[in-house]
Amino acid sequence: MPLLESDAKGVFVISATPFADDGAIDFESLDRAIDFYFDKGADGITILGMMGEAPKLAMAESHEVSARAIARAGNRPVIVGCSAPGLAAIGELGKASMDLGAAGIMVAPPGTLKTDSQIVGYYHDVARALGDGVPIVLQDFPLATNVHVAPEVIGQIVADIPEMVMLKHEDWPGLAKITAIRKAESRGQRRISILCGNGGVFLPEELARGADGAMTGFGYPEMMVSVTALVAQGDMAQAQDIFDAYLPLVRYEQQPGVGLAVRKHVLARRGVIASPMIRPPGRGLSAEAVAEVDRLVSRQELRLKAIG
Amino acid sequence: MPLLESDAKGVFVISATPFADDGAIDFESLDRAIDFYFDKGADGITILGMMGEAPKLAMAESHEVSARAIARAGNRPVIVGCSAPGLAAIGELGKASMDLGAAGIMVAPPGTLKTDSQIVGYYHDVARALGDGVPIVLQDFPLATNVHVAPEVIGQIVADIPEMVMLKHEDWPGLAKITAIRKAESRGQRRISILCGNGGVFLPEELARGADGAMTGFGYPEMMVSVTALVAQGDMAQAQDIFDAYLPLVRYEQQPGVGLAVRKHVLARRGVIASPMIRPPGRGLSAEAVAEVDRLVSRQELRLKAIG
Amino acid sequence: MPLLESDAKGVFVISATPFADDGAIDFESLDRAIDFYFDKGADGITILGMMGEAPKLAMAESHEVSARAIARAGNRPVIVGCSAPGLAAIGELGKASMDLGAAGIMVAPPGTLKTDSQIVGYYHDVARALGDGVPIVLQDFPLATNVHVAPEVIGQIVADIPEMVMLKHEDWPGLAKITAIRKAESRGQRRISILCGNGGVFLPEELARGADGAMTGFGYPEMMVSVTALVAQGDMAQAQDIFDAYLPLVRYEQQPGVGLAVRKHVLARRGVIASPMIRPPGRGLSAEAVAEVDRLVSRQELRLKAIG
Amino acid sequence: MPLLESDAKGVFVISATPFADDGAIDFESLDRAIDFYFDKGADGITILGMMGEAPKLAMAESHEVSARAIARAGNRPVIVGCSAPGLAAIGELGKASMDLGAAGIMVAPPGTLKTDSQIVGYYHDVARALGDGVPIVLQDFPLATNVHVAPEVIGQIVADIPEMVMLKHEDWPGLAKITAIRKAESRGQRRISILCGNGGVFLPEELARGADGAMTGFGYPEMMVSVTALVAQGDMAQAQDIFDAYLPLVRYEQQPGVGLAVRKHVLARRGVIASPMIRPPGRGLSAEAVAEVDRLVSRQELRLKAIG
């Protein structure tokens, strides 16, 4: 599998980790999910992210998921989330995944980092733990990590570490950050790929600001694929029409602590995974929430028909 | 002015605090804003909330804003936000506002509260600081306060403190909390009013779960008024159609740190306030953001026409 | 009163704000406390700090405390703590205090600051709010503020803002920070005064690293005065002997959430203030804690006798 | 090895995890450290705690350390720290360690827990993940976890989960918590063992309040052993004399972010471990800090001689 490069574009779907009702990993559903993402037009996938319930897996399970997903994806790129409290665990899973053929490794900063220079230092440590030449994706998600990475800090990391090729952008608000990075690049900073997360809730604006695509796990990846393609073609109006049709569900899914359950419900409803099971302490959707989601999906289908 | 009661319903708009370009309070714009909110159908207003830039006012300014708004509102209810690091400041502004005719006082818990019993104890202290008979609104906004108030804690506060009449609900995710409170009430807990914040981004679902209305500062309060009325009439489909038309802007406005600037831009654009000025360290919208908002407003107008 | 300068040295005691048992400010005790601090050898005092229960005062009370303390101190320097959620309140109390004769204004960064450049920007805003020529003390207390100020950020603030004359140092661990700042100064950075807080618990080491003195409210300010003087004279051994005699109580007092109550108990026990009352939600010492403190004080007296 | 019971008393030393200068685990030093702790009078040891750099180990390394330490300890009790972001990892290491002969498993609450009932629910999940009959130690360390466990929450956990046998107490301030728990037990709550952490900095008072001993990694475990024994014999004065002799170093060691490096330096200086190496992002002591520690150790030796 080719390595991730800093000109990567398009949609990398954050893959769910499917479980059977007894909590065991459901590898057949994982295969189906990977096929589904690529069938819907994804350019790559990202496994073992926060929404992939990575912290809930035992280490052996993480290795198994990584191996299975990389094998299934074939020659299409798989990014492996390796965020962990310590560098040894990052190096262990990261190197093993690269040996299996991963395209790159995604790491979010731990909440213990407090100052700009600590954040820069941390990515030096990560690069050392992964070894030369392993492409790194910086997951910038302050709402979850409580670490705030200023644009100039990203610039310093990009300048220092050639392996840093991509920003998974989910700062919030983050539109100004995309603009700041692209402006710095126009003044000479090395260009990196920016793929946007946050459930896609600001995707049209993010793309218009200079992002290269999406990296998130919304249950209808075809939305991200269409919107990204339309903006790339310059058809912002049609991109927004399609986006708006999905927005009520995007919004619903974006609730912290509930989003994963919504996604798994949608994926199960679409026949992709066998069970919407999530591991504790997470919980599935209440009956009220299932009804709300199903209602939003019905309205979404009508709206999509209306806009052709 | 009548006191706030626990059967309050409808829309209480969170009022912006307008400033002139030099940063001074613009009282004429404040008058216009209050008139505007009521003209658009608001049942009441809430001043000196977080979005009202309350922490950026000197104490004398807070008193002046409170006096002016209460006078302008006439016999319509005004809730005054009095959250402060200490109880003396809460009591000082709260009592003065009640003397001027406020309907009730809103207080968010300070971030120093860590356990359930500390939160309950705090509202006892607040009730004591305000004095007997002053209606209290609990602002439950963990994203901003970092205090998480479990439904059973709200139940305890409601049981202990008769003055607690309303929850400004902006927990996130919070739909399950509305359901939990209403279920507890069906088993005998004293019923309180629940008005929802979070920019209105979950308003249709919140109302369907049992909320009584909205309390937020979205720049088109007529959306909240229509949606609240339609759900009350049982017309969920039409409520959602109208909501969906505004949703792209609701979503955009909900970005933390940017939302206030968007609201003031929209209010200035609508001719309600003279300047979108916000006090530092807040900043106004960038040129890119202004263009994005203006584009969303244009699309919103077209969409509203389409749904009649 | 002369303005605070960047070569200030010695001990500035953080003054308690005494209350009567009914919670009202006890101005006579405040007078006695100020006299007591100077009698014990203080070079200045700092009022309305966190340990001065500043956030629990109404704004009018803050002005009264500031006026009374400055008047009582006469021509000796008084620093006024003006930390507040908003710049208007900082400017309001800060300017009024300077007009009354304060030597300088102390401001801690608010918890909303997340990146290095936001912290630098904030002190620009503070300097503007206070006006030209008002000496500023940066209170660096991450345990309370959750803001981490790297040494290079302090360097930037010092370079940008001539009014920044002093660091109230209570980072933790912070010895390395003192060394880093003094090294930067040896390479040309403008020198500022560093006075250390944290209850004095690392005072001998801090002074040896290059701090200029102490700024904290330990109930026996004579300890800080002796230790600071002895280290300045080069007698580290005697400084540590005296420090060690007080250390069991220093340590006890340093418990967060209890320290203020210990200090007020000690001050009341010593006859300085009339009542150990603290305003809610703070609470006084339990009977067990009073016995522990009294026991530590008795042992401390014996130990001091033993070392002569 | 016998299982940990709720009447455990004495000193359980938190073991360092020794590394060679190249960062590899130094198992011979680990053996020596375990022997050293028991030679100095420890009643048990705790491995893979926060100070044991547990988060910096790869999973296979954690298993190796657990196996080696349990084997070396022979029939003396070893508690294994298994805190992890997810339950699967806790169950994996916990069960493996119990199979090897561990006495019990220590788990701190993750920072995602926000309300009292979430904390109680989490320990139900932990007990389920570990299986029936596995003794659990609740590590209550809010400064590191940001989770605040009220005494009544501990009471609920103790009532619900028979496997909960011990509290590693390092709340801060925490003396009142010990008193609250012991009072609840005097009213019928099941009694558990309380061993105190926080580097031992409040040990005499904690024991006098009803704690059963210490669980911390201070580099002179003989201090904890002596103080615990003397308080148990009722000789508080001698206990405090010994404690006070060590206090300057206890205090120095307690600096967050530096304490581990101090402990490893002391252990290396005492010939227990071969190298003071700590894994990044942690760092060793600066030359200034080494000099400070060495000076404190020299003074400590003199002081101990003086008190006989």
Short mmCIF file of N, CA and C in Angstrom, two decimals, chain D residues 48-153:
data_model
loop_
_atom_site.label_atom_id
_atom_site.label_comp_id
_atom_site.label_asym_id
_atom_site.label_seq_id
_atom_site.Cartn_x
_atom_site.Cartn_y
_atom_site.Cartn_z
N LEU D 48 3.01 -0.55 38.77
CA LEU D 48 2.31 0.00 37.61
C LEU D 48 1.32 1.09 37.99
N GLY D 49 1.69 1.86 39.03
CA GLY D 49 0.93 3.06 39.32
C GLY D 49 1.39 4.19 38.42
N MET D 50 0.81 5.37 38.65
CA MET D 50 1.21 6.52 37.82
C MET D 50 2.71 6.80 37.98
N MET D 51 3.19 6.69 39.25
CA MET D 51 4.61 6.95 39.48
C MET D 51 5.46 5.79 38.96
N GLY D 52 4.82 4.67 38.64
CA GLY D 52 5.54 3.54 38.05
C GLY D 52 5.61 3.66 36.53
N GLU D 53 5.25 4.85 36.03
CA GLU D 53 5.31 5.13 34.59
C GLU D 53 4.49 4.12 33.77
N ALA D 54 3.42 3.62 34.38
CA ALA D 54 2.60 2.60 33.73
C ALA D 54 2.12 3.02 32.34
N PRO D 55 1.65 4.27 32.16
CA PRO D 55 1.14 4.61 30.83
C PRO D 55 2.22 4.63 29.76
N LYS D 56 3.48 4.61 30.18
CA LYS D 56 4.56 4.67 29.18
C LYS D 56 5.02 3.28 28.76
N LEU D 57 4.43 2.25 29.32
CA LEU D 57 4.82 0.89 28.94
C LEU D 57 3.94 0.37 27.82
N ALA D 58 4.53 -0.41 26.92
CA ALA D 58 3.72 -1.17 25.99
C ALA D 58 3.04 -2.28 26.78
N MET D 59 1.94 -2.79 26.24
CA MET D 59 1.15 -3.76 27.00
C MET D 59 1.98 -4.99 27.38
N ALA D 60 2.80 -5.46 26.44
CA ALA D 60 3.61 -6.64 26.75
C ALA D 60 4.57 -6.34 27.90
N GLU D 61 5.10 -5.14 27.93
CA GLU D 61 5.98 -4.75 29.03
C GLU D 61 5.25 -4.74 30.37
N SER D 62 4.01 -4.26 30.36
CA SER D 62 3.24 -4.25 31.60
C SER D 62 3.08 -5.66 32.15
N HIS D 63 2.80 -6.59 31.25
CA HIS D 63 2.65 -7.99 31.70
C HIS D 63 3.96 -8.52 32.26
N GLU D 64 5.07 -8.17 31.61
CA GLU D 64 6.37 -8.66 32.09
C GLU D 64 6.71 -8.09 33.47
N VAL D 65 6.45 -6.78 33.64
CA VAL D 65 6.73 -6.17 34.95
C VAL D 65 5.86 -6.83 36.02
N SER D 66 4.60 -7.04 35.70
CA SER D 66 3.69 -7.65 36.66
C SER D 66 4.19 -9.05 37.05
N ALA D 67 4.55 -9.84 36.05
CA ALA D 67 5.00 -11.21 36.33
C ALA D 67 6.27 -11.20 37.17
N ARG D 68 7.22 -10.35 36.80
CA ARG D 68 8.49 -10.32 37.52
C ARG D 68 8.32 -9.89 38.97
N ALA D 69 7.51 -8.86 39.16
CA ALA D 69 7.35 -8.32 40.51
C ALA D 69 6.61 -9.31 41.41
N ILE D 70 5.60 -9.94 40.87
CA ILE D 70 4.83 -10.90 41.68
C ILE D 70 5.72 -12.09 42.06
N ALA D 71 6.51 -12.53 41.11
CA ALA D 71 7.41 -13.66 41.40
C ALA D 71 8.42 -13.26 42.49
N ARG D 72 8.98 -12.07 42.35
CA ARG D 72 10.00 -11.64 43.30
C ARG D 72 9.43 -11.44 44.70
N ALA D 73 8.21 -10.96 44.76
CA ALA D 73 7.62 -10.67 46.07
C ALA D 73 7.29 -11.94 46.83
N GLY D 74 7.21 -13.04 46.12
CA GLY D 74 6.91 -14.31 46.78
C GLY D 74 5.54 -14.27 47.41
N ASN D 75 5.47 -14.57 48.69
CA ASN D 75 4.14 -14.62 49.31
C ASN D 75 3.69 -13.29 49.91
N ARG D 76 4.42 -12.24 49.59
CA ARG D 76 4.01 -10.92 50.09
C ARG D 76 3.15 -10.22 49.05
N PRO D 77 2.20 -9.42 49.49
CA PRO D 77 1.17 -8.93 48.56
C PRO D 77 1.66 -7.88 47.56
N VAL D 78 1.23 -8.04 46.32
CA VAL D 78 1.49 -7.08 45.24
C VAL D 78 0.15 -6.63 44.68
N ILE D 79 -0.04 -5.32 44.70
CA ILE D 79 -1.21 -4.72 44.05
C ILE D 79 -0.76 -4.22 42.68
N VAL D 80 -1.57 -4.49 41.66
CA VAL D 80 -1.20 -4.10 40.30
C VAL D 80 -2.10 -2.97 39.82
N GLY D 81 -1.51 -1.86 39.45
CA GLY D 81 -2.26 -0.74 38.89
C GLY D 81 -2.68 -1.08 37.47
N CYS D 82 -3.96 -0.99 37.20
CA CYS D 82 -4.48 -1.35 35.87
C CYS D 82 -5.31 -0.23 35.25
N SER D 83 -5.19 0.99 35.74
CA SER D 83 -5.96 2.09 35.18
C SER D 83 -5.69 2.21 33.69
N ALA D 84 -6.71 2.39 32.91
CA ALA D 84 -6.57 2.49 31.46
C ALA D 84 -7.79 3.20 30.92
N PRO D 85 -7.69 3.78 29.72
CA PRO D 85 -8.85 4.47 29.18
C PRO D 85 -10.04 3.55 28.94
N GLY D 86 -9.81 2.25 28.74
CA GLY D 86 -10.92 1.36 28.43
C GLY D 86 -10.97 0.14 29.34
N LEU D 87 -12.16 -0.43 29.46
CA LEU D 87 -12.36 -1.56 30.36
C LEU D 87 -11.67 -2.83 29.86
N ALA D 88 -11.56 -2.98 28.54
CA ALA D 88 -10.95 -4.20 28.01
C ALA D 88 -9.50 -4.30 28.46
N ALA D 89 -8.78 -3.20 28.42
CA ALA D 89 -7.38 -3.23 28.85
C ALA D 89 -7.27 -3.48 30.34
N ILE D 90 -8.21 -2.93 31.11
CA ILE D 90 -8.21 -3.17 32.56
C ILE D 90 -8.43 -4.67 32.83
N GLY D 91 -9.41 -5.23 32.16
CA GLY D 91 -9.70 -6.64 32.36
C GLY D 91 -8.55 -7.53 31.92
N GLU D 92 -7.93 -7.17 30.81
CA GLU D 92 -6.84 -7.97 30.25
C GLU D 92 -5.65 -8.04 31.23
N LEU D 93 -5.16 -6.88 31.66
CA LEU D 93 -4.01 -6.88 32.55
C LEU D 93 -4.40 -7.35 33.95
N GLY D 94 -5.60 -7.00 34.37
CA GLY D 94 -6.05 -7.35 35.72
C GLY D 94 -6.17 -8.86 35.89
N LYS D 95 -6.85 -9.50 34.95
CA LYS D 95 -7.02 -10.96 35.07
C LYS D 95 -5.69 -11.68 34.97
N ALA D 96 -4.85 -11.23 34.05
CA ALA D 96 -3.54 -11.88 33.90
C ALA D 96 -2.74 -11.74 35.19
N SER D 97 -2.80 -10.57 35.81
CA SER D 97 -2.03 -10.36 37.03
C SER D 97 -2.58 -11.20 38.17
N MET D 98 -3.89 -11.30 38.26
CA MET D 98 -4.48 -12.14 39.33
C MET D 98 -4.08 -13.60 39.12
N ASP D 99 -4.06 -14.03 37.87
CA ASP D 99 -3.64 -15.42 37.60
C ASP D 99 -2.21 -15.65 38.04
N LEU D 100 -1.40 -14.61 37.95
CA LEU D 100 0.02 -14.73 38.35
C LEU D 100 0.19 -14.65 39.87
N GLY D 101 -0.88 -14.25 40.57
CA GLY D 101 -0.77 -14.21 42.02
C GLY D 101 -0.86 -12.84 42.65
N ALA D 102 -1.36 -11.85 41.91
CA ALA D 102 -1.50 -10.52 42.50
C ALA D 102 -2.50 -10.56 43.65
N ALA D 103 -2.37 -9.61 44.57
CA ALA D 103 -3.27 -9.54 45.72
C ALA D 103 -4.51 -8.72 45.43
N GLY D 104 -4.43 -7.84 44.45
CA GLY D 104 -5.56 -6.99 44.13
C GLY D 104 -5.20 -6.05 43.00
N ILE D 105 -6.20 -5.33 42.52
CA ILE D 105 -6.05 -4.48 41.34
C ILE D 105 -6.45 -3.06 41.71
N MET D 106 -5.61 -2.09 41.34
CA MET D 106 -5.92 -0.68 41.62
C MET D 106 -6.36 0.03 40.35
N VAL D 107 -7.48 0.74 40.45
CA VAL D 107 -8.02 1.46 39.28
C VAL D 107 -8.42 2.87 39.69
N ALA D 108 -7.91 3.86 38.95
CA ALA D 108 -8.34 5.25 39.12
C ALA D 108 -9.45 5.55 38.13
N PRO D 109 -10.36 6.45 38.48
CA PRO D 109 -11.44 6.78 37.55
C PRO D 109 -10.94 7.63 36.38
N PRO D 110 -11.41 7.36 35.16
CA PRO D 110 -11.00 8.18 34.02
C PRO D 110 -11.66 9.56 34.05
N GLY D 111 -10.99 10.54 33.44
CA GLY D 111 -11.43 11.93 33.49
C GLY D 111 -12.75 12.20 32.81
N THR D 112 -13.29 11.23 32.10
CA THR D 112 -14.57 11.42 31.42
C THR D 112 -15.76 11.32 32.36
N LEU D 113 -15.53 10.86 33.59
CA LEU D 113 -16.65 10.73 34.53
C LEU D 113 -16.96 12.09 35.14
N LYS D 114 -18.24 12.46 35.11
CA LYS D 114 -18.58 13.83 35.50
C LYS D 114 -19.50 13.90 36.71
N THR D 115 -20.37 12.93 36.91
CA THR D 115 -21.34 13.04 37.99
C THR D 115 -21.17 11.86 38.95
N ASP D 116 -21.74 12.03 40.14
CA ASP D 116 -21.63 10.99 41.16
C ASP D 116 -22.07 9.63 40.61
N SER D 117 -23.20 9.59 39.93
CA SER D 117 -23.71 8.29 39.51
C SER D 117 -22.86 7.69 38.40
N GLN D 118 -22.22 8.52 37.60
CA GLN D 118 -21.29 7.97 36.60
C GLN D 118 -20.10 7.30 37.27
N ILE D 119 -19.63 7.87 38.37
CA ILE D 119 -18.49 7.28 39.07
C ILE D 119 -18.88 5.93 39.66
N VAL D 120 -20.04 5.88 40.30
CA VAL D 120 -20.51 4.61 40.86
C VAL D 120 -20.65 3.57 39.74
N GLY D 121 -21.27 4.00 38.64
CA GLY D 121 -21.47 3.08 37.52
C GLY D 121 -20.15 2.56 36.97
N TYR D 122 -19.15 3.41 36.98
CA TYR D 122 -17.85 2.99 36.43
C TYR D 122 -17.25 1.85 37.25
N TYR D 123 -17.35 1.92 38.57
CA TYR D 123 -16.77 0.84 39.37
C TYR D 123 -17.59 -0.45 39.27
N HIS D 124 -18.86 -0.33 38.98
CA HIS D 124 -19.61 -1.55 38.62
C HIS D 124 -19.02 -2.17 37.35
N ASP D 125 -18.75 -1.32 36.35
CA ASP D 125 -18.16 -1.83 35.10
C ASP D 125 -16.79 -2.46 35.35
N VAL D 126 -15.99 -1.81 36.19
CA VAL D 126 -14.66 -2.34 36.49
C VAL D 126 -14.76 -3.70 37.17
N ALA D 127 -15.66 -3.79 38.15
CA ALA D 127 -15.81 -5.07 38.87
C ALA D 127 -16.23 -6.17 37.90
N ARG D 128 -17.11 -5.84 36.97
CA ARG D 128 -17.54 -6.82 35.97
C ARG D 128 -16.37 -7.20 35.08
N ALA D 129 -15.56 -6.22 34.68
CA ALA D 129 -14.44 -6.51 33.78
C ALA D 129 -13.39 -7.39 34.46
N LEU D 130 -13.25 -7.26 35.77
CA LEU D 130 -12.23 -8.04 36.49
C LEU D 130 -12.74 -9.41 36.91
N GLY D 131 -14.03 -9.52 37.10
CA GLY D 131 -14.62 -10.80 37.49
C GLY D 131 -14.81 -10.91 38.99
N ASP D 132 -15.68 -11.83 39.38
CA ASP D 132 -16.02 -12.00 40.79
C ASP D 132 -14.80 -12.27 41.65
N GLY D 133 -14.78 -11.64 42.79
CA GLY D 133 -13.79 -12.00 43.79
C GLY D 133 -12.44 -11.35 43.64
N VAL D 134 -12.27 -10.47 42.67
CA VAL D 134 -10.97 -9.79 42.52
C VAL D 134 -10.98 -8.52 43.37
N PRO D 135 -10.12 -8.44 44.38
CA PRO D 135 -10.11 -7.25 45.25
C PRO D 135 -9.74 -5.98 44.46
N ILE D 136 -10.48 -4.91 44.71
CA ILE D 136 -10.28 -3.65 43.99
C ILE D 136 -9.84 -2.55 44.94
N VAL D 137 -8.87 -1.77 44.49
CA VAL D 137 -8.43 -0.57 45.20
C VAL D 137 -8.84 0.64 44.38
N LEU D 138 -9.58 1.55 44.99
CA LEU D 138 -10.00 2.78 44.31
C LEU D 138 -8.91 3.84 44.53
N GLN D 139 -8.28 4.26 43.46
CA GLN D 139 -7.28 5.33 43.59
C GLN D 139 -7.98 6.67 43.41
N ASP D 140 -8.00 7.44 44.46
CA ASP D 140 -8.77 8.69 44.51
C ASP D 140 -7.78 9.85 44.48
N PHE D 141 -7.47 10.33 43.29
CA PHE D 141 -6.37 11.28 43.11
C PHE D 141 -6.82 12.40 42.16
N PRO D 142 -7.68 13.29 42.64
CA PRO D 142 -8.29 14.29 41.76
C PRO D 142 -7.28 15.20 41.06
N LEU D 143 -6.16 15.49 41.70
CA LEU D 143 -5.19 16.39 41.07
C LEU D 143 -4.74 15.81 39.73
N ALA D 144 -4.65 14.48 39.65
CA ALA D 144 -4.22 13.84 38.40
C ALA D 144 -5.38 13.42 37.53
N THR D 145 -6.49 13.00 38.12
CA THR D 145 -7.59 12.45 37.32
C THR D 145 -8.63 13.48 36.97
N ASN D 146 -8.70 14.55 37.74
CA ASN D 146 -9.76 15.55 37.62
C ASN D 146 -11.14 14.99 37.90
N VAL D 147 -11.20 13.89 38.62
CA VAL D 147 -12.48 13.31 39.05
C VAL D 147 -12.56 13.44 40.57
N HIS D 148 -13.65 14.00 41.03
CA HIS D 148 -13.82 14.26 42.46
C HIS D 148 -14.86 13.29 43.01
N VAL D 149 -14.41 12.45 43.94
CA VAL D 149 -15.23 11.37 44.47
C VAL D 149 -15.67 11.75 45.88
N ALA D 150 -16.92 12.11 46.02
CA ALA D 150 -17.42 12.54 47.33
C ALA D 150 -17.45 11.34 48.28
N PRO D 151 -17.35 11.59 49.60
CA PRO D 151 -17.41 10.47 50.57
C PRO D 151 -18.65 9.61 50.39
N GLU D 152 -19.79 10.24 50.07
CA GLU D 152 -21.01 9.45 49.93
C GLU D 152 -20.95 8.56 48.68
N VAL D 153 -20.18 8.98 47.69
CA VAL D 153 -19.99 8.14 46.50
C VAL D 153 -19.15 6.91 46.85
#
